[in-house]
Structure formats: C-alpha cells, structure tokens
Amino acid sequence: NAGVTQTPKFQVLKTGQSMTLQCAQDMNHEYMSWYRQDPGMGLRLIHYSVGAGITDQGEVPNGYNVSRSTTEDFPLRLLSAAPSQTSVYFCASSSGQREVATIYFGEGSWLTVV
Amino acid sequence: GDSVTQMEGPVTLSEEAFLTINCTYTATGYPSLFWYVQYPGEGLQLLLKATKADDKGSNKGFEATYRKETTSFHLEKGSVQVSDSAVYFCALSLRGSNYKLTFGKGTLLTVNP
C-alpha cells in the first residue's frame, strides 16, 4: 500500500540552490498537486496537474516549477531557493474519474532554506 | 472565491471531554466537505467527509454533518482521548475539481490525561 510517496522527507538548502522534491503515486490517479503548509496559514496550493502533460498554477506558484511526463510522477522544482520557501510540502493525488473523490496526501517533505 | 473558516486554537481539553471544532465555508459551487487530521510529525490523513447536504461523516468516534443552510461542517467527538491530540483541518473541494482542496488554517487540539 504505497499510495503517495514523497522524497526526501527532510532537506536543508542554502539560499540560491535548486532542488527537486519527488512525488510518485501508484493509484493510477489522473490528478496530482503540491501544497505547502505554513504555521497559521493552513495548506496552500502551489501547482496541480489534471493529467500527463498538463499542469497549471495554484495559489502560490512563484519560485516553483512542475512537469508531468507520466501519470505516476509529479516532481516539484525549486529554481533558486529562498528563506521564504522554508515550509512543509505535501504532494497529493486523486481520481479524475469521479465527480467527488477523496484526495490522498503523501507524508510531507520538511524543507529549510538557510 | 472559496474559503474555509475554522475555529482558532489551540484547544486544550481533559480526557473524556466533549469536543467541538467549528467550521464554516463559502463556496462558488457545490462543495464536498472534509476533515483531515495531522498527528505530530506526520502527514495529513482523511478523517471523514460528506458530499451533499445533510450527510453525516463519521470515523473513529468523530462526526460532522454537512449543513447547507448554515454553510457549516462542525467536527464533534463525545469523549476525547490523549491520542486525539493533533491538528485538525477543515477543507472543501468543488465537484469536478478534485485536484484542489481549500483548507482552513487548522486547529491544534491537545488532550491532557
């Protein structure tokens, strides 16, 4: 029962460095998305994808890049890390075949930018 | 736009106390409503959901009823345990937009023995 798998779980970056957070799901879900969680802010949508080759921006997309070359994978790239990107990142997936579907989350990636 | 407002915490209760966490929403379409729970150091788990008016979601002793007339989805539990200590998030998604959840800010619950 893998579900949604994120790596790495913890990462420390220096300002200006780039990195990729990996996300994979084995439920054959069409929809995938990335959220960030900040204290007192809840979770906010960064980018999402409704299928392979299709991505779009969410509420807070600046400084992040995504691609969706396969149904299973949806990596999130930080182009030039900034301290404001210190956060907990969650990948999620859900079925596009139902009008109402449960959204499943990965276990999170704790990122610190110094 | 869509929004979720939930009771600000933190909430501190003694074991076996009654819990209510209020949640109200504003939605441009017909939403489905969810409660997610995040235990310390862990990811989000779906606690319960309701997809139409008057539906009651329930799980692990928690309940919430979808009230369209008051645009509310309050979380309740009759007798909390120490193991219920966590952050609780109310959220909504719109029909046909399963890629997106709109979250409340979360409510930290601490249950003392």
mmCIF file of N, CA and C in Angstrom, chain A residues 28-77:
data_model
loop_
_atom_site.group_PDB
_atom_site.id
_atom_site.type_symbol
_atom_site.label_atom_id
_atom_site.label_comp_id
_atom_site.label_asym_id
_atom_site.label_seq_id
_atom_site.Cartn_x
_atom_site.Cartn_y
_atom_site.Cartn_z
ATOM 1 N N ASN A 28 -2.926 5.127 -9.952
ATOM 2 C CA ASN A 28 -3.392 5.465 -11.304
ATOM 3 C C ASN A 28 -4.313 6.693 -11.299
ATOM 4 N N HIS A 29 -4.026 7.628 -10.399
ATOM 5 C CA HIS A 29 -4.835 8.839 -10.308
ATOM 6 C C HIS A 29 -4.445 9.823 -11.401
ATOM 7 N N GLU A 30 -5.459 10.467 -11.971
ATOM 8 C CA GLU A 30 -5.206 11.470 -13.001
ATOM 9 C C GLU A 30 -4.707 12.782 -12.388
ATOM 10 N N TYR A 31 -5.261 13.132 -11.227
ATOM 11 C CA TYR A 31 -4.970 14.436 -10.648
ATOM 12 C C TYR A 31 -3.846 14.331 -9.624
ATOM 13 N N MET A 32 -2.910 15.280 -9.701
ATOM 14 C CA MET A 32 -1.862 15.397 -8.682
ATOM 15 C C MET A 32 -1.637 16.870 -8.389
ATOM 16 N N SER A 33 -1.171 17.144 -7.177
ATOM 17 C CA SER A 33 -0.992 18.533 -6.783
ATOM 18 C C SER A 33 0.062 18.645 -5.697
ATOM 19 N N TRP A 34 0.566 19.858 -5.537
ATOM 20 C CA TRP A 34 1.528 20.179 -4.491
ATOM 21 C C TRP A 34 0.966 21.315 -3.633
ATOM 22 N N TYR A 35 1.101 21.140 -2.322
ATOM 23 C CA TYR A 35 0.712 22.140 -1.348
ATOM 24 C C TYR A 35 1.917 22.476 -0.466
ATOM 25 N N ARG A 36 1.883 23.678 0.083
ATOM 26 C CA ARG A 36 2.817 23.999 1.147
ATOM 27 C C ARG A 36 2.030 24.353 2.404
ATOM 28 N N GLN A 37 2.614 23.995 3.542
ATOM 29 C CA GLN A 37 1.973 24.236 4.822
ATOM 30 C C GLN A 37 2.851 25.146 5.656
ATOM 31 N N ASP A 38 2.282 26.258 6.060
ATOM 32 C CA ASP A 38 2.994 27.229 6.889
ATOM 33 C C ASP A 38 2.186 27.501 8.151
ATOM 34 N N PRO A 39 2.852 27.781 9.254
ATOM 35 C CA PRO A 39 2.144 28.000 10.531
ATOM 36 C C PRO A 39 1.082 29.089 10.392
ATOM 37 N N GLY A 40 -0.121 28.764 10.861
ATOM 38 C CA GLY A 40 -1.206 29.738 10.836
ATOM 39 C C GLY A 40 -1.809 30.003 9.473
ATOM 40 N N MET A 41 -1.343 29.274 8.442
ATOM 41 C CA MET A 41 -1.824 29.530 7.073
ATOM 42 C C MET A 41 -2.582 28.343 6.499
ATOM 43 N N GLY A 42 -2.598 27.233 7.172
ATOM 44 C CA GLY A 42 -3.196 26.051 6.570
ATOM 45 C C GLY A 42 -2.327 25.559 5.432
ATOM 46 N N LEU A 43 -2.945 24.888 4.477
ATOM 47 C CA LEU A 43 -2.238 24.416 3.289
ATOM 48 C C LEU A 43 -2.674 25.238 2.091
ATOM 49 N N ARG A 44 -1.707 25.587 1.266
ATOM 50 C CA ARG A 44 -1.996 26.375 0.073
ATOM 51 C C ARG A 44 -1.473 25.659 -1.165
ATOM 52 N N LEU A 45 -2.266 25.726 -2.214
ATOM 53 C CA LEU A 45 -1.960 25.004 -3.440
ATOM 54 C C LEU A 45 -0.879 25.729 -4.232
ATOM 55 N N ILE A 46 0.160 24.988 -4.638
ATOM 56 C CA ILE A 46 1.264 25.568 -5.402
ATOM 57 C C ILE A 46 1.026 25.361 -6.903
ATOM 58 N N HIS A 47 0.975 24.103 -7.317
ATOM 59 C CA HIS A 47 0.713 23.717 -8.703
ATOM 60 C C HIS A 47 -0.121 22.445 -8.697
ATOM 61 N N TYR A 48 -0.789 22.214 -9.798
ATOM 62 C CA TYR A 48 -1.539 20.975 -9.934
ATOM 63 C C TYR A 48 -1.503 20.490 -11.373
ATOM 64 N N SER A 49 -1.894 19.231 -11.520
ATOM 65 C CA SER A 49 -1.922 18.609 -12.841
ATOM 66 C C SER A 49 -3.170 17.734 -12.957
ATOM 67 N N VAL A 50 -3.852 17.832 -14.085
ATOM 68 C CA VAL A 50 -5.044 17.015 -14.300
ATOM 69 C C VAL A 50 -4.763 15.827 -15.204
ATOM 70 N N GLY A 51 -3.505 15.671 -15.599
ATOM 71 C CA GLY A 51 -3.128 14.523 -16.406
ATOM 72 C C GLY A 51 -1.733 14.707 -16.950
ATOM 73 N N ALA A 52 -1.172 13.638 -17.478
ATOM 74 C CA ALA A 52 0.174 13.705 -18.033
ATOM 75 C C ALA A 52 0.241 14.791 -19.106
ATOM 76 N N GLY A 53 1.257 15.636 -18.996
ATOM 77 C CA GLY A 53 1.461 16.709 -19.949
ATOM 78 C C GLY A 53 0.689 17.976 -19.676
ATOM 79 N N ILE A 54 -0.131 17.973 -18.615
ATOM 80 C CA ILE A 54 -0.981 19.135 -18.311
ATOM 81 C C ILE A 54 -0.709 19.604 -16.888
ATOM 82 N N THR A 55 -0.266 20.861 -16.750
ATOM 83 C CA THR A 55 -0.061 21.434 -15.422
ATOM 84 C C THR A 55 -0.634 22.839 -15.382
ATOM 85 N N ASP A 56 -0.880 23.314 -14.182
ATOM 86 C CA ASP A 56 -1.399 24.670 -14.031
ATOM 87 C C ASP A 56 -1.014 25.203 -12.666
ATOM 88 N N GLN A 57 -1.106 26.527 -12.524
ATOM 89 C CA GLN A 57 -0.702 27.184 -11.289
ATOM 90 C C GLN A 57 -1.826 27.164 -10.271
ATOM 91 N N GLY A 58 -1.404 27.097 -9.013
ATOM 92 C CA GLY A 58 -2.341 27.223 -7.917
ATOM 93 C C GLY A 58 -2.263 28.609 -7.312
ATOM 94 N N GLU A 59 -2.414 28.654 -6.015
ATOM 95 C CA GLU A 59 -2.491 29.932 -5.299
ATOM 96 C C GLU A 59 -1.130 30.605 -5.111
ATOM 97 N N VAL A 60 -0.073 29.792 -4.919
ATOM 98 C CA VAL A 60 1.257 30.344 -4.610
ATOM 99 C C VAL A 60 2.330 29.701 -5.487
ATOM 100 N N PRO A 61 2.324 29.939 -6.795
ATOM 101 C CA PRO A 61 3.223 29.228 -7.705
ATOM 102 C C PRO A 61 4.623 29.814 -7.854
ATOM 103 N N ASN A 62 4.822 31.060 -7.430
ATOM 104 C CA ASN A 62 6.086 31.736 -7.722
ATOM 105 C C ASN A 62 7.272 31.050 -7.054
ATOM 106 N N GLY A 63 8.333 30.833 -7.853
ATOM 107 C CA GLY A 63 9.546 30.205 -7.355
ATOM 108 C C GLY A 63 9.560 28.699 -7.511
ATOM 109 N N TYR A 64 8.486 28.141 -8.067
ATOM 110 C CA TYR A 64 8.361 26.693 -8.225
ATOM 111 C C TYR A 64 8.050 26.342 -9.676
ATOM 112 N N ASN A 65 8.517 25.152 -10.058
ATOM 113 C CA ASN A 65 8.243 24.662 -11.401
ATOM 114 C C ASN A 65 7.826 23.204 -11.308
ATOM 115 N N VAL A 66 6.914 22.782 -12.178
ATOM 116 C CA VAL A 66 6.482 21.384 -12.190
ATOM 117 C C VAL A 66 6.406 20.885 -13.617
ATOM 118 N N SER A 67 6.397 19.569 -13.730
ATOM 119 C CA SER A 67 6.140 18.916 -15.004
ATOM 120 C C SER A 67 5.447 17.597 -14.712
ATOM 121 N N ARG A 68 4.771 17.056 -15.693
ATOM 122 C CA ARG A 68 4.056 15.787 -15.505
ATOM 123 C C ARG A 68 4.246 14.967 -16.779
ATOM 124 N N SER A 69 5.340 14.216 -16.823
ATOM 125 C CA SER A 69 5.637 13.427 -18.017
ATOM 126 C C SER A 69 4.972 12.050 -17.955
ATOM 127 N N THR A 70 4.644 11.584 -16.772
ATOM 128 C CA THR A 70 3.959 10.306 -16.620
ATOM 129 C C THR A 70 2.783 10.475 -15.664
ATOM 130 N N THR A 71 1.863 9.531 -15.669
ATOM 131 C CA THR A 71 0.756 9.588 -14.723
ATOM 132 C C THR A 71 1.238 9.466 -13.286
ATOM 133 N N GLU A 72 2.306 8.689 -13.075
ATOM 134 C CA GLU A 72 2.734 8.358 -11.713
ATOM 135 C C GLU A 72 3.495 9.464 -11.009
ATOM 136 N N ASP A 73 4.243 10.276 -11.752
ATOM 137 C CA ASP A 73 5.224 11.174 -11.130
ATOM 138 C C ASP A 73 4.870 12.641 -11.328
ATOM 139 N N PHE A 74 5.146 13.422 -10.285
ATOM 140 C CA PHE A 74 4.863 14.856 -10.356
ATOM 141 C C PHE A 74 5.895 15.599 -9.502
ATOM 142 N N PRO A 75 7.095 15.814 -10.012
ATOM 143 C CA PRO A 75 8.147 16.479 -9.237
ATOM 144 C C PRO A 75 7.933 17.979 -9.126
ATOM 145 N N LEU A 76 8.367 18.521 -8.011
ATOM 146 C CA LEU A 76 8.305 19.970 -7.755
ATOM 147 C C LEU A 76 9.728 20.494 -7.685
ATOM 148 N N ARG A 77 10.027 21.478 -8.513
ATOM 149 C CA ARG A 77 11.374 22.036 -8.571
ATOM 150 C C ARG A 77 11.408 23.423 -7.949
#
